[in-house]
CSV table of C-alpha atoms in Angstrom, one decimal:
chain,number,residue,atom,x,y,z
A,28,UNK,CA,40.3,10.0,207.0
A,29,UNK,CA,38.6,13.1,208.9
A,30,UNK,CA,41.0,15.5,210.4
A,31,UNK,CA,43.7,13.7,212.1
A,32,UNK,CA,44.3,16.6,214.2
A,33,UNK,CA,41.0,16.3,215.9
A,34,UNK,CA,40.7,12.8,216.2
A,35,UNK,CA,42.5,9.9,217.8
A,36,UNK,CA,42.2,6.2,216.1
A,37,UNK,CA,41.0,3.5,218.6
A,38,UNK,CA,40.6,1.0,215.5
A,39,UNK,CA,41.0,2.3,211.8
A,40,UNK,CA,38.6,2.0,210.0
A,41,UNK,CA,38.5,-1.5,207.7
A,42,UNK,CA,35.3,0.0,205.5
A,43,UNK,CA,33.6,3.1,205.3
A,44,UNK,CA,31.9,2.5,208.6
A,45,UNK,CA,32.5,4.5,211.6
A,46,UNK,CA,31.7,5.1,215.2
A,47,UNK,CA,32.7,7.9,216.8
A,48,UNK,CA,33.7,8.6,220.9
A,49,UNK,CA,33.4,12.1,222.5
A,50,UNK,CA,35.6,12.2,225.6
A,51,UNK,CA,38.0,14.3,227.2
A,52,UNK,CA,40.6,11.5,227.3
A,53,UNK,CA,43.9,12.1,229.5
A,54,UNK,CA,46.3,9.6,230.8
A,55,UNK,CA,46.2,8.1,233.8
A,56,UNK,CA,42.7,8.4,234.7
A,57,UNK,CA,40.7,6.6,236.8
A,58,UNK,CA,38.0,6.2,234.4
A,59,UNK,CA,37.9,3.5,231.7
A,60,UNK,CA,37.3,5.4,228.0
A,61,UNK,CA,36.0,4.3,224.3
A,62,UNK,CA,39.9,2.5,224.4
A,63,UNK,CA,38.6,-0.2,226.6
A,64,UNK,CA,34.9,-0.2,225.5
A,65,UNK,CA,36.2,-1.2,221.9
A,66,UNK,CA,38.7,-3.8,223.2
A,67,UNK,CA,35.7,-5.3,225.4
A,68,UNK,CA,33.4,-5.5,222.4
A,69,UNK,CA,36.3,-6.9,220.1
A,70,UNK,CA,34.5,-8.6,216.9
A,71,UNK,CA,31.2,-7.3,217.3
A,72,UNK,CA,32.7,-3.8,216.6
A,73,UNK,CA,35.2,-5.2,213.9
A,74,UNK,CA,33.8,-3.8,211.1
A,75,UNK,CA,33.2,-0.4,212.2
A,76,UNK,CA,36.5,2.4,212.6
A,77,UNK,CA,36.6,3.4,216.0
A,78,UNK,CA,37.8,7.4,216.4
A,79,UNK,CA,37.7,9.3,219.3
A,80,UNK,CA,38.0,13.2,220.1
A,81,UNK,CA,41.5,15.0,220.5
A,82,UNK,CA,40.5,18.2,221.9
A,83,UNK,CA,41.8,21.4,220.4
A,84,UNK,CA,44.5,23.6,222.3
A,85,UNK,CA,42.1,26.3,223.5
A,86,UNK,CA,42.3,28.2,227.1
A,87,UNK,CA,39.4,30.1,228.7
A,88,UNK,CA,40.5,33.3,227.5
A,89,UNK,CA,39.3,32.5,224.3
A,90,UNK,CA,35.8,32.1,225.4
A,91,UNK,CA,34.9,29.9,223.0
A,92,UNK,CA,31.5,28.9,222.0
A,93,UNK,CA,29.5,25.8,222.3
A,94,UNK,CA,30.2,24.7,218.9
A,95,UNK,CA,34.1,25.7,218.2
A,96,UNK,CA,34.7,22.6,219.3
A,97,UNK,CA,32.0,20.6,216.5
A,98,UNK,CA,33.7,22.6,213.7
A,99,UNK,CA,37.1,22.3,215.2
A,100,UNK,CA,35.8,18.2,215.0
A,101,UNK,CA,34.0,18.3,211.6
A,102,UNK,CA,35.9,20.7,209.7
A,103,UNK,CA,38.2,19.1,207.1
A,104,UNK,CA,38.8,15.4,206.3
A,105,UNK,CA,37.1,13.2,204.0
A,106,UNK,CA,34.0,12.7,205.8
A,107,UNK,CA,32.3,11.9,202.7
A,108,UNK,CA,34.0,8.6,202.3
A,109,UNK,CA,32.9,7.1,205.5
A,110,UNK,CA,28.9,6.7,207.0
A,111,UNK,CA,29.0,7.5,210.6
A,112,UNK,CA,26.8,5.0,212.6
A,113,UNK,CA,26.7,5.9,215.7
A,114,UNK,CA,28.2,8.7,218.5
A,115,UNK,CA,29.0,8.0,221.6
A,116,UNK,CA,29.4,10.1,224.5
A,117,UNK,CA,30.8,9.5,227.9
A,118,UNK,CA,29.9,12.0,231.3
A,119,UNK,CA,29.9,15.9,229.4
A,120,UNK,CA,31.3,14.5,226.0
A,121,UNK,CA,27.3,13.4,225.6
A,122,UNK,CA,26.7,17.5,225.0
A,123,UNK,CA,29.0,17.4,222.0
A,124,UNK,CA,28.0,14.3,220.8
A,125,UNK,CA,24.3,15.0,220.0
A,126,UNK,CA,25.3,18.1,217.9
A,127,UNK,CA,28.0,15.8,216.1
A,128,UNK,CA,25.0,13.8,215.4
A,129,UNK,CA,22.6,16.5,214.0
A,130,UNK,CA,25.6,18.0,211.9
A,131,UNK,CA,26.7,14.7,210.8
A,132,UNK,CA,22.7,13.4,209.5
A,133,UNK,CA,22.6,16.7,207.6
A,134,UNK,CA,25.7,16.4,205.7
A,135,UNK,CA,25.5,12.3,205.0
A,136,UNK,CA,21.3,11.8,205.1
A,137,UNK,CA,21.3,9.5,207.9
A,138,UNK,CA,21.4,9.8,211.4
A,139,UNK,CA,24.1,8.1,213.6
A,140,UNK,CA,22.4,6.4,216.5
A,141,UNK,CA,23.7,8.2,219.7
A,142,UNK,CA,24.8,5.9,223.1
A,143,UNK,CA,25.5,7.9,225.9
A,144,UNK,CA,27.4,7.2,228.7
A,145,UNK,CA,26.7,8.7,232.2
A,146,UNK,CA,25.4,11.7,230.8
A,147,UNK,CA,26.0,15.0,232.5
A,148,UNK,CA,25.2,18.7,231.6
A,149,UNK,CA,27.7,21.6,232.8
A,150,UNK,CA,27.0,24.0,235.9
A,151,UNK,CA,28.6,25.5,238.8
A,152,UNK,CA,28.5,22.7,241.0
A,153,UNK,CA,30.4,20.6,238.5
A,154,UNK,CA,33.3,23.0,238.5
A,155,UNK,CA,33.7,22.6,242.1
A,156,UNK,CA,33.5,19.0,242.3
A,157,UNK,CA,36.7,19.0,240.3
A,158,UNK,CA,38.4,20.5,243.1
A,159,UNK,CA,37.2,17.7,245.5
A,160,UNK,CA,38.6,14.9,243.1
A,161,UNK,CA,41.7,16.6,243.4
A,162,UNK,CA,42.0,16.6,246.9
A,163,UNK,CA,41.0,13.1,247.1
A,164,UNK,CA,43.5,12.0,244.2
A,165,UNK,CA,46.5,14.1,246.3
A,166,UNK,CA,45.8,11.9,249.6
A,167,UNK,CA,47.8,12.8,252.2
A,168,UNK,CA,50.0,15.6,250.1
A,169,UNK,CA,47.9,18.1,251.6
A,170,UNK,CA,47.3,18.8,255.0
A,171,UNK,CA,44.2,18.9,256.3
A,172,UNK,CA,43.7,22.5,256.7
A,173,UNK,CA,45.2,22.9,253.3
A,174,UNK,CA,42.3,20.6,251.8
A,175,UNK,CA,39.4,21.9,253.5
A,176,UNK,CA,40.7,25.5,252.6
A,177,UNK,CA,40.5,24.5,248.9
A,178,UNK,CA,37.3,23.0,249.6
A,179,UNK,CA,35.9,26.2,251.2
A,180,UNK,CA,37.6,28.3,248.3
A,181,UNK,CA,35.9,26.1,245.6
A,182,UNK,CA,32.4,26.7,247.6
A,183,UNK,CA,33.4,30.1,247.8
A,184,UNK,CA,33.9,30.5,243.8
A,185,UNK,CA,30.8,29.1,242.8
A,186,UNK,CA,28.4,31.0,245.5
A,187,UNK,CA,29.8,34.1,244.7
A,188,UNK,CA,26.4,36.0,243.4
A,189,UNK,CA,26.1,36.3,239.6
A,190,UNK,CA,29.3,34.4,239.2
A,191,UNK,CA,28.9,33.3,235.1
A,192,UNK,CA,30.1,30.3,234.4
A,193,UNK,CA,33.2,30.7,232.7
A,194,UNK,CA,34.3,32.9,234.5
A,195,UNK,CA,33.5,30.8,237.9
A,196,UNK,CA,35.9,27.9,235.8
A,197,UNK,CA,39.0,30.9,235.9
A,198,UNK,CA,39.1,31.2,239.0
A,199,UNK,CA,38.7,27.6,239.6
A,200,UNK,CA,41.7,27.5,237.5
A,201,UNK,CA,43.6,29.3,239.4
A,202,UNK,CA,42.9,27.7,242.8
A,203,UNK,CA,44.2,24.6,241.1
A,204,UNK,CA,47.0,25.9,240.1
A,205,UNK,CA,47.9,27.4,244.0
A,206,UNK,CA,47.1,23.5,244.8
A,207,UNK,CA,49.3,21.9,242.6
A,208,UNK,CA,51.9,24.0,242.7
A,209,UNK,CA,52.1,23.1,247.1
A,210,UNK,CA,51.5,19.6,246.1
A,211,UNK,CA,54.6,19.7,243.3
A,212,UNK,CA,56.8,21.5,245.8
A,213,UNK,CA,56.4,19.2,248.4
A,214,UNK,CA,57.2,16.2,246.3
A,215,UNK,CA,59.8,17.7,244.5
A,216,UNK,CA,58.6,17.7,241.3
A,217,UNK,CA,59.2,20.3,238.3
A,218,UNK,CA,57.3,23.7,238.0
A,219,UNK,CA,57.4,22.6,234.2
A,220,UNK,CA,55.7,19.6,234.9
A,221,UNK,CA,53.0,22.0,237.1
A,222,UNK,CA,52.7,23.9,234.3
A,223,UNK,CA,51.7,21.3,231.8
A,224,UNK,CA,49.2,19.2,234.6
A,225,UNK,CA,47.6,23.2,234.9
A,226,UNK,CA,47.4,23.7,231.4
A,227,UNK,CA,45.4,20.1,230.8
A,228,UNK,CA,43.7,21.0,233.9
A,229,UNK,CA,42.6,24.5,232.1
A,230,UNK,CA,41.5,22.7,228.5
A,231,UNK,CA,39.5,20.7,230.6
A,232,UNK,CA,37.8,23.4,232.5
A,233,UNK,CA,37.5,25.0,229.0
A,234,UNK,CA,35.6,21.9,227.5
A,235,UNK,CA,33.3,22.0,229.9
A,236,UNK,CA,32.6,25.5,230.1
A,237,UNK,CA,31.8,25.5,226.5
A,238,UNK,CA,29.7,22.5,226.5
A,239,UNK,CA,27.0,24.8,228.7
A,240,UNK,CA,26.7,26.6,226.0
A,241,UNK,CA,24.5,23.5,224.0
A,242,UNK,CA,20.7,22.6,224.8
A,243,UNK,CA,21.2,18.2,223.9
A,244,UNK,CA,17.4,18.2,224.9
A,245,UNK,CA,16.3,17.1,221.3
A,246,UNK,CA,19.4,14.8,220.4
A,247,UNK,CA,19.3,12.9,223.7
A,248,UNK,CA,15.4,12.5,223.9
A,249,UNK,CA,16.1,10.1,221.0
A,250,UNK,CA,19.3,8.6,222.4
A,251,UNK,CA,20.1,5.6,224.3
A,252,UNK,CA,21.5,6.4,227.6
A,253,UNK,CA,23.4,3.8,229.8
A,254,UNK,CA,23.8,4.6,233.0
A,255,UNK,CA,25.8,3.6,236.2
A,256,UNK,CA,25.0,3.0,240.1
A,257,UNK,CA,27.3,6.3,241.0
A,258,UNK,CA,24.7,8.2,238.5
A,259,UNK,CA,21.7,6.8,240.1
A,260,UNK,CA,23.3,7.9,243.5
A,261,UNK,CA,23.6,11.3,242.1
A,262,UNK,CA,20.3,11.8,240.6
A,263,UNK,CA,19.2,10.2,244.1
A,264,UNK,CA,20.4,13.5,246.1
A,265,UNK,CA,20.2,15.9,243.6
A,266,UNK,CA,23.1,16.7,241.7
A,267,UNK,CA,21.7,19.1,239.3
A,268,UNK,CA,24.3,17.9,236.6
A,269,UNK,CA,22.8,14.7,236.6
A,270,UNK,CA,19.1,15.9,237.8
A,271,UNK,CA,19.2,18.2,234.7
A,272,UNK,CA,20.4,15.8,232.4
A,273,UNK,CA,18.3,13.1,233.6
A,274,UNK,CA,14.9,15.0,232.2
A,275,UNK,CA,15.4,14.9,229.2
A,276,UNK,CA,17.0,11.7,228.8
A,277,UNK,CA,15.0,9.2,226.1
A,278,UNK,CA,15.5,5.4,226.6
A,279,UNK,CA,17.4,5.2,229.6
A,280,UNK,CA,19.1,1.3,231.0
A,281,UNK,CA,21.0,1.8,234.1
A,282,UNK,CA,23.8,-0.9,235.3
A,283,UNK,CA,24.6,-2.1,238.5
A,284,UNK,CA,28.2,-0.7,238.4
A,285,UNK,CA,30.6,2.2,239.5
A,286,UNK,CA,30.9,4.8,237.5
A,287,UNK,CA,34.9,4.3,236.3
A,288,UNK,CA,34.1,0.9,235.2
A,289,UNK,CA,30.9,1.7,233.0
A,290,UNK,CA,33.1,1.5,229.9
A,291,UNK,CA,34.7,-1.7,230.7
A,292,UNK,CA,32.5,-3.6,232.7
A,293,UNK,CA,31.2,-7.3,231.0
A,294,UNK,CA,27.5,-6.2,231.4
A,295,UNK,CA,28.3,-2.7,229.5
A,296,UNK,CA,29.1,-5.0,226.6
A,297,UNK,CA,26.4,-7.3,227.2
A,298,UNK,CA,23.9,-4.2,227.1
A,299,UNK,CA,25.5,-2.5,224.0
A,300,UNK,CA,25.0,-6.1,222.1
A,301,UNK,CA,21.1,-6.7,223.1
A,302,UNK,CA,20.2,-2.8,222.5
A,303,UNK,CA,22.4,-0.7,220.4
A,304,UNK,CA,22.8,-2.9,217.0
A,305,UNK,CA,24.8,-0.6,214.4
């Protein structure tokens, strides 16, 4: 099997086929991931493994670079007992998996087909939504002059002139941090348990930082790229993550659905069976 400590097993594998899912998986999130895709697509995926990212323990101090996290993926294992059919890659995890692809055609002489899923490309603006899905997710936990001071602080963090990325996503960081650590007060919840939602918090922030660091232009202008409602409502007011991503974007099918659902949703498996045979 390929290195256990990089990747999760949705289904193991019953041959030497596999598909791989890049994602930044955490529990409890709104989103549907590759879990529920495969158990939506049940026998037509049954003879395929089904692994999926575990991303390594790495903070922002490390700085890493765009592709520690493809040899973190790729090193060890015994890739050369498997054929890797296809990639996915949902929101950001579409940047890794088009270099998974390219690396993984060189070393097995065949190129995995690559699916993504609501396909976004890192930048400021990113960063700082984060900070609104955390307001909206707390509710009522904060006050209202608490919230729009985060709000104003993200805004703050991101215009600052000549702010680099990464180190825009530190200070980020650390706003989250003064957030959760009012909202864990207030409902009497551990510091230790702050720490820990901080520190996932961080490897996330991390992930995405380093994933600015990769041009997907030439992997996704051969990929399949499905795409939800919320997406289209993006690229319809100009969210550069989605704008930017959009352009270079090969054959593109967009779905009538929300974005949390797109890996669940009947028609997502409908579309995957009429246009992404592997």
């Amino acid at each position: 099997m390929p290195n256990e400590n990089a990747w999760s097993v949705i289904t193991a594998p019953t041959s030497k086929s596999l598909v791989l899912g890049i994602d930044f998986p955490a529990a409890g999130r709104r989103e549907a991931g590759f879990e529920d895709l495969a158990r939506k697509m049940g026998p037509a995926w049954a003879g395929h493994g089904f692994l999926q990212t575990t991303p390594p323990p790495v903070r922002l101090a490390d700085r890493p670079a765009g592709d520690y996290y493809t040899e973190h993926w790729l090193n060890a294992g015994e890739w050369e007992k498997y054929e890797v059919v296809a990639v996915l890659g949902y929101c950001v995890g579409g940047v890794y998996a088009g270099e998974i692809a390219d690396r993984l055609a060189q070393r097995q002489g065949t190129a995995p087909k690559v699916v993504l899923f609501d396909p976004q490309v890192t930048d400021l603006q990113l960063l700082e939504s984060e900070i609104h899905k955390m307001i909206a997710l707390a509710g009522p936990v904060f006050t209202a002059e608490e919230a729009e001071h985060a709000r104003e602080r993200a805004a703050e963090i991101v215009g600052t002139p000549s702010i680099g990325l990464l180190d825009a996503a530190v200070e980020i960081v650390g706003l989250y941090r003064e957030m959760a650590s009012i909202a864990f007060r207030r409902i009497g919840l551990a510091d230790a348990r702050r720490d820990e939602v901080v520190l996932l918090f961080e490897s996330y922030m991390t992930w995405l930082s380093a994933a600015s660091q990769i041009d997907p232009s030439r992997a996704w202008g051969e990929a399949l790229a499905v795409t939800s409602s919320d997406y289209a409502e993006l690229e319809r007011t100009g969210a550069a993550t989605v704008v930017n991503a959009s352009k270079v974007l090969g054959r593109r099918l967009s779905l009538e659905i929300g974005h949390v659902d797109l890996l669940r949703d009947d028609s997502t498996v409908r579309l995957l069976l009429d246009n992404a045979e592997f």
